[in-house]
PDB file of C-alpha atoms in Angstrom:
ATOM      1  CA  MET A 158     -89.882 299.917  36.426  1.00 60.00           C
ATOM      2  CA  GLY A 159     -87.993 296.882  37.674  1.00 63.00           C
ATOM      3  CA  ARG A 160     -87.564 297.665  41.365  1.00 83.00           C
ATOM      4  CA  TRP A 161     -85.079 295.690  43.429  1.00 93.00           C
ATOM      5  CA  ASN A 162     -86.539 293.214  45.904  1.00 96.00           C
ATOM      6  CA  VAL A 163     -85.207 291.813  49.156  1.00 97.00           C
ATOM      7  CA  ALA A 164     -84.143 288.722  47.185  1.00 97.00           C
ATOM      8  CA  ASP A 165     -81.602 290.887  45.322  1.00 95.00           C
ATOM      9  CA  VAL A 166     -79.737 291.964  48.475  1.00 96.00           C
ATOM     10  CA  MET A 167     -80.494 289.464  51.259  1.00 96.00           C
ATOM     11  CA  THR A 168     -78.159 286.912  52.803  1.00 94.00           C
ATOM     12  CA  ILE A 169     -79.507 283.466  51.971  1.00 95.00           C
ATOM     13  CA  GLY A 170     -79.642 281.206  55.002  1.00 92.00           C
ATOM     14  CA  ALA A 171     -79.396 282.447  58.573  1.00 92.00           C
ATOM     15  CA  ILE A 172     -78.152 281.301  61.944  1.00 95.00           C
ATOM     16  CA  SER A 173     -81.174 280.625  64.136  1.00 97.00           C
ATOM     17  CA  VAL A 174     -82.038 279.303  67.579  1.00 98.00           C
ATOM     18  CA  GLN A 175     -85.051 277.643  69.164  1.00 97.00           C
ATOM     19  CA  GLU A 176     -87.033 278.835  72.147  1.00 97.00           C
ATOM     20  CA  ASP A 177     -85.173 276.528  74.537  1.00 97.00           C
ATOM     21  CA  THR A 178     -81.689 277.571  73.360  1.00 98.00           C
ATOM     22  CA  PRO A 179     -79.724 278.599  76.492  1.00 97.00           C
ATOM     23  CA  PHE A 180     -78.534 282.160  77.098  1.00 96.00           C
ATOM     24  CA  LYS A 181     -74.831 281.367  76.856  1.00 97.00           C
ATOM     25  CA  GLU A 182     -75.249 279.421  73.626  1.00 97.00           C
ATOM     26  CA  ILE A 183     -76.893 282.465  72.062  1.00 97.00           C
ATOM     27  CA  VAL A 184     -73.937 284.620  73.113  1.00 97.00           C
ATOM     28  CA  ASP A 185     -71.531 282.040  71.656  1.00 97.00           C
ATOM     29  CA  LEU A 186     -73.392 282.085  68.309  1.00 97.00           C
ATOM     30  CA  LEU A 187     -73.401 285.869  68.068  1.00 96.00           C
ATOM     31  CA  GLU A 188     -69.683 285.986  68.780  1.00 96.00           C
ATOM     32  CA  ALA A 189     -68.709 283.084  66.513  1.00 96.00           C
ATOM     33  CA  HIS A 190     -70.620 284.421  63.498  1.00 95.00           C
ATOM     34  CA  GLU A 191     -70.016 288.130  64.203  1.00 94.00           C
ATOM     35  CA  ILE A 192     -73.720 288.982  64.126  1.00 94.00           C
ATOM     36  CA  ASN A 193     -75.930 291.053  66.419  1.00 93.00           C
ATOM     37  CA  ALA A 194     -79.176 289.080  66.377  1.00 95.00           C
ATOM     38  CA  VAL A 195     -80.656 285.658  65.645  1.00 97.00           C
ATOM     39  CA  PRO A 196     -84.184 284.630  64.668  1.00 98.00           C
ATOM     40  CA  VAL A 197     -85.982 282.198  66.956  1.00 98.00           C
ATOM     41  CA  VAL A 198     -87.743 279.399  65.077  1.00 98.00           C
ATOM     42  CA  ASP A 199     -90.166 276.647  66.022  1.00 97.00           C
ATOM     43  CA  ALA A 200     -89.935 272.954  65.154  1.00 96.00           C
ATOM     44  CA  HIS A 201     -91.111 273.710  61.584  1.00 96.00           C
ATOM     45  CA  ASP A 202     -88.495 276.471  61.067  1.00 96.00           C
ATOM     46  CA  ARG A 203     -91.157 279.186  61.271  1.00 97.00           C
ATOM     47  CA  VAL A 204     -89.916 282.451  62.768  1.00 98.00           C
ATOM     48  CA  VAL A 205     -91.544 283.185  66.128  1.00 97.00           C
ATOM     49  CA  GLY A 206     -89.244 285.920  67.445  1.00 97.00           C
ATOM     50  CA  VAL A 207     -85.821 287.558  67.364  1.00 97.00           C
ATOM     51  CA  VAL A 208     -83.115 287.807  70.029  1.00 97.00           C
ATOM     52  CA  SER A 209     -80.586 290.624  69.657  1.00 94.00           C
ATOM     53  CA  SER A 210     -77.554 291.612  71.675  1.00 94.00           C
ATOM     54  CA  ALA A 211     -79.698 294.370  73.220  1.00 92.00           C
ATOM     55  CA  ASP A 212     -81.859 291.638  74.780  1.00 94.00           C
ATOM     56  CA  LEU A 213     -78.787 290.079  76.404  1.00 94.00           C
ATOM     57  CA  VAL A 214     -77.142 293.184  77.872  1.00 92.00           C
ATOM     58  CA  PRO A 215     -79.695 293.560  80.739  1.00 90.00           C
ATOM     59  CA  LYS A 216     -78.105 290.435  82.249  1.00 89.00           C
ATOM     60  CA  ILE A 217     -75.121 292.698  82.962  1.00 87.00           C
ATOM     61  CA  GLU A 218     -76.996 295.921  83.659  1.00 80.00           C
ATOM     62  CA  PHE A 219     -79.339 294.434  86.264  1.00 78.00           C
ATOM     63  CA  ALA A 220     -77.061 291.756  87.708  1.00 70.00           C
ATOM     64  CA  GLY A 221     -78.074 291.065  91.300  1.00 64.00           C
ATOM     65  CA  ASP A 222     -81.362 293.009  91.101  1.00 69.00           C
ATOM     66  CA  ASP A 223     -84.733 291.402  91.642  1.00 63.00           C
ATOM     67  CA  ASP A 224     -87.327 291.455  88.854  1.00 59.00           C
ATOM     68  CA  HIS A 225     -89.972 293.422  90.762  1.00 62.00           C
ATOM     69  CA  PRO A 226     -91.082 296.638  88.984  1.00 61.00           C
ATOM     70  CA  ARG A 227     -90.150 299.941  90.605  1.00 64.00           C
ATOM     71  CA  LEU A 228     -92.482 302.866  91.163  1.00 61.00           C
ATOM     72  CA  PHE A 229     -92.595 305.134  88.092  1.00 61.00           C
ATOM     73  CA  GLU A 230     -90.399 302.692  86.169  1.00 60.00           C
ATOM     74  CA  GLY A 231     -90.872 302.907  82.392  1.00 64.00           C
ATOM     75  CA  ARG A 232     -92.059 299.993  80.279  1.00 69.00           C
ATOM     76  CA  HIS A 233     -88.697 299.596  78.541  1.00 70.00           C
ATOM     77  CA  THR A 234     -86.789 299.420  81.831  1.00 69.00           C
ATOM     78  CA  ARG A 235     -89.350 297.027  83.295  1.00 69.00           C
ATOM     79  CA  GLN A 236     -88.978 294.697  80.300  1.00 75.00           C
ATOM     80  CA  ALA A 237     -85.189 294.879  80.467  1.00 74.00           C
ATOM     81  CA  ARG A 238     -85.235 294.024  84.153  1.00 75.00           C
ATOM     82  CA  GLY A 239     -87.363 290.974  83.384  1.00 75.00           C
ATOM     83  CA  LYS A 240     -84.964 289.835  80.654  1.00 84.00           C
ATOM     84  CA  ALA A 241     -82.074 290.077  83.087  1.00 84.00           C
ATOM     85  CA  HIS A 242     -83.445 286.918  84.720  1.00 86.00           C
ATOM     86  CA  ALA A 243     -84.117 285.067  81.462  1.00 90.00           C
ATOM     87  CA  THR A 244     -82.161 281.909  80.720  1.00 93.00           C
ATOM     88  CA  ALA A 245     -83.374 280.883  77.246  1.00 96.00           C
ATOM     89  CA  ALA A 246     -84.323 282.397  73.892  1.00 97.00           C
ATOM     90  CA  GLY A 247     -88.076 282.094  74.461  1.00 96.00           C
ATOM     91  CA  GLU A 248     -87.840 284.439  77.458  1.00 94.00           C
ATOM     92  CA  LEU A 249     -85.463 286.847  75.758  1.00 95.00           C
ATOM     93  CA  MET A 250     -86.960 287.199  72.293  1.00 95.00           C
ATOM     94  CA  ASN A 251     -89.030 290.028  70.893  1.00 94.00           C
ATOM     95  CA  ALA A 252     -92.249 288.531  69.579  1.00 94.00           C
ATOM     96  CA  PRO A 253     -94.014 288.387  67.276  1.00 94.00           C
ATOM     97  CA  ALA A 254     -91.130 288.865  64.875  1.00 95.00           C
ATOM     98  CA  VAL A 255     -91.340 291.471  62.131  1.00 97.00           C
ATOM     99  CA  THR A 256     -90.504 289.626  58.893  1.00 97.00           C
ATOM    100  CA  VAL A 257     -90.507 290.206  55.150  1.00 98.00           C
ATOM    101  CA  LEU A 258     -90.851 288.036  52.061  1.00 98.00           C
ATOM    102  CA  SER A 259     -88.081 287.766  49.496  1.00 97.00           C
ATOM    103  CA  THR A 260     -90.438 289.500  47.044  1.00 96.00           C
ATOM    104  CA  THR A 261     -90.777 292.576  49.276  1.00 97.00           C
ATOM    105  CA  SER A 262     -89.284 295.655  47.607  1.00 95.00           C
ATOM    106  CA  VAL A 263     -86.176 297.174  49.162  1.00 95.00           C
ATOM    107  CA  VAL A 264     -88.168 300.399  49.545  1.00 93.00           C
ATOM    108  CA  ALA A 265     -90.835 298.645  51.627  1.00 95.00           C
ATOM    109  CA  ALA A 266     -88.180 296.835  53.676  1.00 97.00           C
ATOM    110  CA  ALA A 267     -86.413 300.131  54.397  1.00 96.00           C
ATOM    111  CA  ARG A 268     -89.689 301.714  55.548  1.00 96.00           C
ATOM    112  CA  ILE A 269     -90.422 298.772  57.843  1.00 97.00           C
ATOM    113  CA  MET A 270     -86.970 299.042  59.412  1.00 96.00           C
ATOM    114  CA  GLU A 271     -87.369 302.772  59.889  1.00 95.00           C
ATOM    115  CA  ASN A 272     -90.900 302.616  61.298  1.00 95.00           C
ATOM    116  CA  ASP A 273     -90.105 299.756  63.694  1.00 94.00           C
ATOM    117  CA  GLU A 274     -86.576 300.996  64.512  1.00 93.00           C
ATOM    118  CA  LEU A 275     -85.028 297.704  63.375  1.00 94.00           C
ATOM    119  CA  LYS A 276     -81.578 297.038  61.954  1.00 93.00           C
ATOM    120  CA  ARG A 277     -82.395 293.681  60.365  1.00 95.00           C
ATOM    121  CA  LEU A 278     -85.351 291.568  59.265  1.00 97.00           C
ATOM    122  CA  PRO A 279     -85.745 287.795  58.942  1.00 98.00           C
ATOM    123  CA  VAL A 280     -86.778 286.818  55.427  1.00 98.00           C
ATOM    124  CA  VAL A 281     -89.436 284.108  55.256  1.00 98.00           C
ATOM    125  CA  ASP A 282     -91.290 282.103  52.632  1.00 97.00           C
ATOM    126  CA  ASP A 283     -95.061 281.999  52.170  1.00 96.00           C
ATOM    127  CA  LEU A 284     -95.372 279.610  55.133  1.00 96.00           C
ATOM    128  CA  GLY A 285     -93.364 281.822  57.481  1.00 96.00           C
ATOM    129  CA  ARG A 286     -90.266 279.618  57.357  1.00 97.00           C
ATOM    130  CA  LEU A 287     -86.860 281.257  57.673  1.00 98.00           C
ATOM    131  CA  ILE A 288     -84.894 281.509  54.418  1.00 98.00           C
ATOM    132  CA  GLY A 289     -82.461 284.352  55.141  1.00 97.00           C
ATOM    133  CA  MET A 290     -81.808 287.770  56.663  1.00 97.00           C
ATOM    134  CA  VAL A 291     -81.682 291.305  55.323  1.00 97.00           C
ATOM    135  CA  THR A 292     -79.958 294.187  57.116  1.00 96.00           C
ATOM    136  CA  ARG A 293     -79.811 297.934  56.629  1.00 95.00           C
ATOM    137  CA  ARG A 294     -76.351 297.465  55.176  1.00 95.00           C
ATOM    138  CA  ASP A 295     -77.761 294.974  52.656  1.00 96.00           C
ATOM    139  CA  LEU A 296     -80.301 297.536  51.451  1.00 95.00           C
ATOM    140  CA  LEU A 297     -77.464 299.899  50.548  1.00 95.00           C
ATOM    141  CA  LYS A 298     -76.342 297.444  47.861  1.00 95.00           C
ATOM    142  CA  VAL A 299     -78.736 299.173  45.448  1.00 94.00           C
ATOM    143  CA  PHE A 300     -76.205 302.026  45.354  1.00 95.00           C
ATOM    144  CA  LEU A 301     -73.569 299.658  43.974  1.00 94.00           C
ATOM    145  CA  ARG A 302     -75.356 299.676  40.609  1.00 94.00           C
ATOM    146  CA  SER A 303     -73.191 301.012  37.797  1.00 96.00           C
ATOM    147  CA  ASP A 304     -73.940 304.417  36.314  1.00 97.00           C
ATOM    148  CA  GLU A 305     -74.570 302.763  32.959  1.00 96.00           C
ATOM    149  CA  ASP A 306     -77.185 300.392  34.439  1.00 95.00           C
ATOM    150  CA  ILE A 307     -78.970 303.325  36.039  1.00 96.00           C
ATOM    151  CA  ARG A 308     -78.849 305.381  32.831  1.00 95.00           C
ATOM    152  CA  ARG A 309     -80.176 302.455  30.805  1.00 94.00           C
ATOM    153  CA  GLU A 310     -83.135 301.950  33.129  1.00 93.00           C
ATOM    154  CA  ILE A 311     -83.969 305.643  33.081  1.00 93.00           C
ATOM    155  CA  LEU A 312     -84.024 305.741  29.294  1.00 91.00           C
ATOM    156  CA  THR A 313     -85.757 302.422  28.657  1.00 88.00           C
ATOM    157  CA  GLU A 314     -88.260 302.349  31.520  1.00 88.00           C
ATOM    158  CA  ALA A 315     -88.578 305.452  33.691  1.00 86.00           C
ATOM    159  CA  VAL A 316     -88.921 307.974  30.878  1.00 85.00           C
ATOM    160  CA  ASP A 317     -91.164 305.800  28.709  1.00 79.00           C
ATOM    161  CA  ASP A 318     -93.695 305.525  31.546  1.00 70.00           C
ATOM    162  CA  LEU A 319     -94.499 309.237  31.416  1.00 78.00           C
ATOM    163  CA  VAL A 320     -97.038 310.660  28.992  1.00 77.00           C
ATOM    164  CA  GLY A 321     -95.831 313.732  27.133  1.00 78.00           C
ATOM    165  CA  ILE A 322     -92.084 313.055  27.477  1.00 84.00           C
ATOM    166  CA  ASP A 323     -90.160 312.577  24.238  1.00 84.00           C
ATOM    167  CA  ARG A 324     -86.995 310.615  25.023  1.00 85.00           C
ATOM    168  CA  SER A 325     -85.264 312.058  21.942  1.00 86.00           C
ATOM    169  CA  GLN A 326     -85.458 315.517  23.532  1.00 87.00           C
ATOM    170  CA  LEU A 327     -83.556 314.448  26.662  1.00 90.00           C
ATOM    171  CA  ARG A 328     -79.918 313.871  27.491  1.00 93.00           C
ATOM    172  CA  VAL A 329     -79.295 311.849  30.634  1.00 95.00           C
ATOM    173  CA  GLU A 330     -75.921 311.808  32.363  1.00 97.00           C
ATOM    174  CA  VAL A 331     -75.130 309.729  35.447  1.00 97.00           C
ATOM    175  CA  ASP A 332     -72.025 310.206  37.601  1.00 97.00           C
ATOM    176  CA  ASP A 333     -71.661 308.259  40.869  1.00 96.00           C
ATOM    177  CA  GLY A 334     -75.425 307.817  40.993  1.00 96.00           C
ATOM    178  CA  VAL A 335     -76.173 311.532  40.504  1.00 97.00           C
ATOM    179  CA  VAL A 336     -78.422 312.013  37.466  1.00 97.00           C
ATOM    180  CA  THR A 337     -78.228 315.208  35.417  1.00 97.00           C
ATOM    181  CA  LEU A 338     -81.070 315.959  33.006  1.00 95.00           C
ATOM    182  CA  LEU A 339     -80.375 318.125  29.985  1.00 95.00           C
ATOM    183  CA  GLY A 340     -82.494 319.023  26.984  1.00 93.00           C
ATOM    184  CA  GLU A 341     -85.990 320.311  26.474  1.00 90.00           C
ATOM    185  CA  VAL A 342     -89.563 319.267  27.167  1.00 89.00           C
ATOM    186  CA  ASP A 343     -92.765 320.762  25.815  1.00 87.00           C
ATOM    187  CA  ARG A 344     -94.268 321.996  29.090  1.00 88.00           C
ATOM    188  CA  GLY A 345     -92.863 323.072  32.441  1.00 89.00           C
ATOM    189  CA  SER A 346     -95.419 320.973  34.319  1.00 90.00           C
ATOM    190  CA  LEU A 347     -93.727 317.814  32.962  1.00 90.00           C
ATOM    191  CA  VAL A 348     -90.456 318.444  34.814  1.00 92.00           C
ATOM    192  CA  PRO A 349     -91.462 317.672  38.454  1.00 93.00           C
ATOM    193  CA  PRO A 350     -93.099 314.284  37.702  1.00 92.00           C
ATOM    194  CA  LEU A 351     -90.125 313.352  35.503  1.00 93.00           C
ATOM    195  CA  VAL A 352     -87.682 314.156  38.309  1.00 94.00           C
ATOM    196  CA  ARG A 353     -89.763 312.207  40.851  1.00 94.00           C
ATOM    197  CA  GLN A 354     -89.962 309.208  38.530  1.00 93.00           C
ATOM    198  CA  ILE A 355     -86.185 309.136  38.108  1.00 94.00           C
ATOM    199  CA  GLU A 356     -85.633 309.547  41.853  1.00 95.00           C
ATOM    200  CA  ARG A 357     -87.488 306.239  42.282  1.00 93.00           C
ATOM    201  CA  VAL A 358     -84.954 304.343  40.154  1.00 94.00           C
ATOM    202  CA  ASP A 359     -82.890 302.079  42.428  1.00 94.00           C
ATOM    203  CA  GLY A 360     -79.361 303.380  42.872  1.00 95.00           C
ATOM    204  CA  VAL A 361     -80.116 307.036  42.110  1.00 96.00           C
ATOM    205  CA  VAL A 362     -78.463 309.308  44.671  1.00 97.00           C
ATOM    206  CA  ASP A 363     -79.822 312.631  43.403  1.00 97.00           C
ATOM    207  CA  VAL A 364     -81.407 314.219  40.324  1.00 97.00           C
ATOM    208  CA  VAL A 365     -80.271 317.585  38.979  1.00 97.00           C
ATOM    209  CA  SER A 366     -82.509 319.115  36.303  1.00 95.00           C
ATOM    210  CA  HIS A 367     -81.238 321.604  33.731  1.00 95.00           C
ATOM    211  CA  LEU A 368     -84.251 321.053  31.507  1.00 93.00           C
ATOM    212  CA  SER A 369     -85.788 323.883  29.558  1.00 92.00           C
ATOM    213  CA  PHE A 370     -89.343 323.942  28.205  1.00 88.00           C
ATOM    214  CA  ASP A 371     -91.297 325.603  25.408  1.00 81.00           C
ATOM    215  CA  ARG A 372     -94.246 326.673  27.541  1.00 81.00           C
ATOM    216  CA  ASP A 373     -94.535 327.396  31.241  1.00 82.00           C
ATOM    217  CA  ASP A 374     -97.977 326.009  31.960  1.00 80.00           C
ATOM    218  CA  THR A 375     -97.521 325.824  35.733  1.00 75.00           C
ATOM    219  CA  ALA A 376     -99.499 329.053  36.084  1.00 67.00           C
ATOM    220  CA  ASP A 377    -102.384 327.287  34.359  1.00 57.00           C
ATOM    221  CA  GLN A 378    -102.667 324.714  37.129  1.00 55.00           C
ATOM    222  CA  PRO A 379    -105.772 325.157  39.334  1.00 56.00           C
ATOM    223  CA  LYS A 380    -104.995 326.531  42.761  1.00 55.00           C
ATOM    224  CA  PRO A 381    -106.111 324.532  45.818  1.00 56.00           C
ATOM    225  CA  TYR A 382    -109.393 325.663  47.343  1.00 52.00           C
ATOM    226  CA  ARG A 383    -109.048 327.555  50.590  1.00 60.00           C
ATOM    227  CA  ALA A 384    -112.076 327.954  52.816  1.00 58.00           C
ATOM    228  CA  PRO A 385    -112.798 331.564  53.763  1.00 61.00           C
ATOM    229  CA  ALA A 386    -111.656 332.603  57.220  1.00 58.00           C
ATOM    230  CA  MET A 387    -114.365 332.607  59.851  1.00 55.00           C
ATOM    231  CA  PHE A 388    -114.513 335.577  62.173  1.00 47.00           C
TER     232      PHE A 388
END
C-alpha cells in the first residue's frame, strides 16, 4: 500500500539557530514565528540539537539560584538548574537531536515522537542537513483524506494484497474515515487479517465488520502449546 511519508505532511523550511545564538534572540524567534522550538545547526546546516521553550523556562524558575546540585536532587531538576545559567543555544539545546528523513513513514514518525516524548522532529536530508519540521499536528493531516480516496485505496490496494479475498464479494463503505465492511468471505479466519490490513490504510479512523462467511474455520486453527504445570 502507498503509505504517507513525512514529506506528505511536513513544513518545508524551518527557523533555526546556531550554537552561539544568544538566549534572548531565541526567545524573540519563538515569539515572532509563534513556534515552541528551533533546531540548532552547525556551519553546514546539519542539525546538532534542539532548543524548546521548556529549555528556556528554567531561567525564570531558578532565577537567583546557584547551579550547584542539591542532595537527592533528580537528574531532570539538576539539568534544568544548569540551563538556568545558560546564555546561548549550545548550552540550552538537547543533543544529539532526534531527526527523521522526509522518506520516513508517518507511522514511524509518530512512534518516534511517542517513544521519545517529543512534539516535533527536525526533518533532514541524507547528509543530516535541515530541510523542514514535522509536528504531531502535521501527522494528523492523514485524517484529512477524503472518504472516496480511502475507499479507493482499500479496494485497489489493501484488499488485493490478501490471499483468499475476492473483492467482488465485498462492499466497502467509508463515512468520516470509519470503514464498514459488508458482504461475504469464504472462511472466518480471513476476517481478522482483512480488518487489520484496512486499519493500516492512512486516514482510517475505525473499521466495523459485518462480514459473513461460508465456513468458520477458526476452530481448525492449532492452539498454542502450553507447557505442563510443574509441581
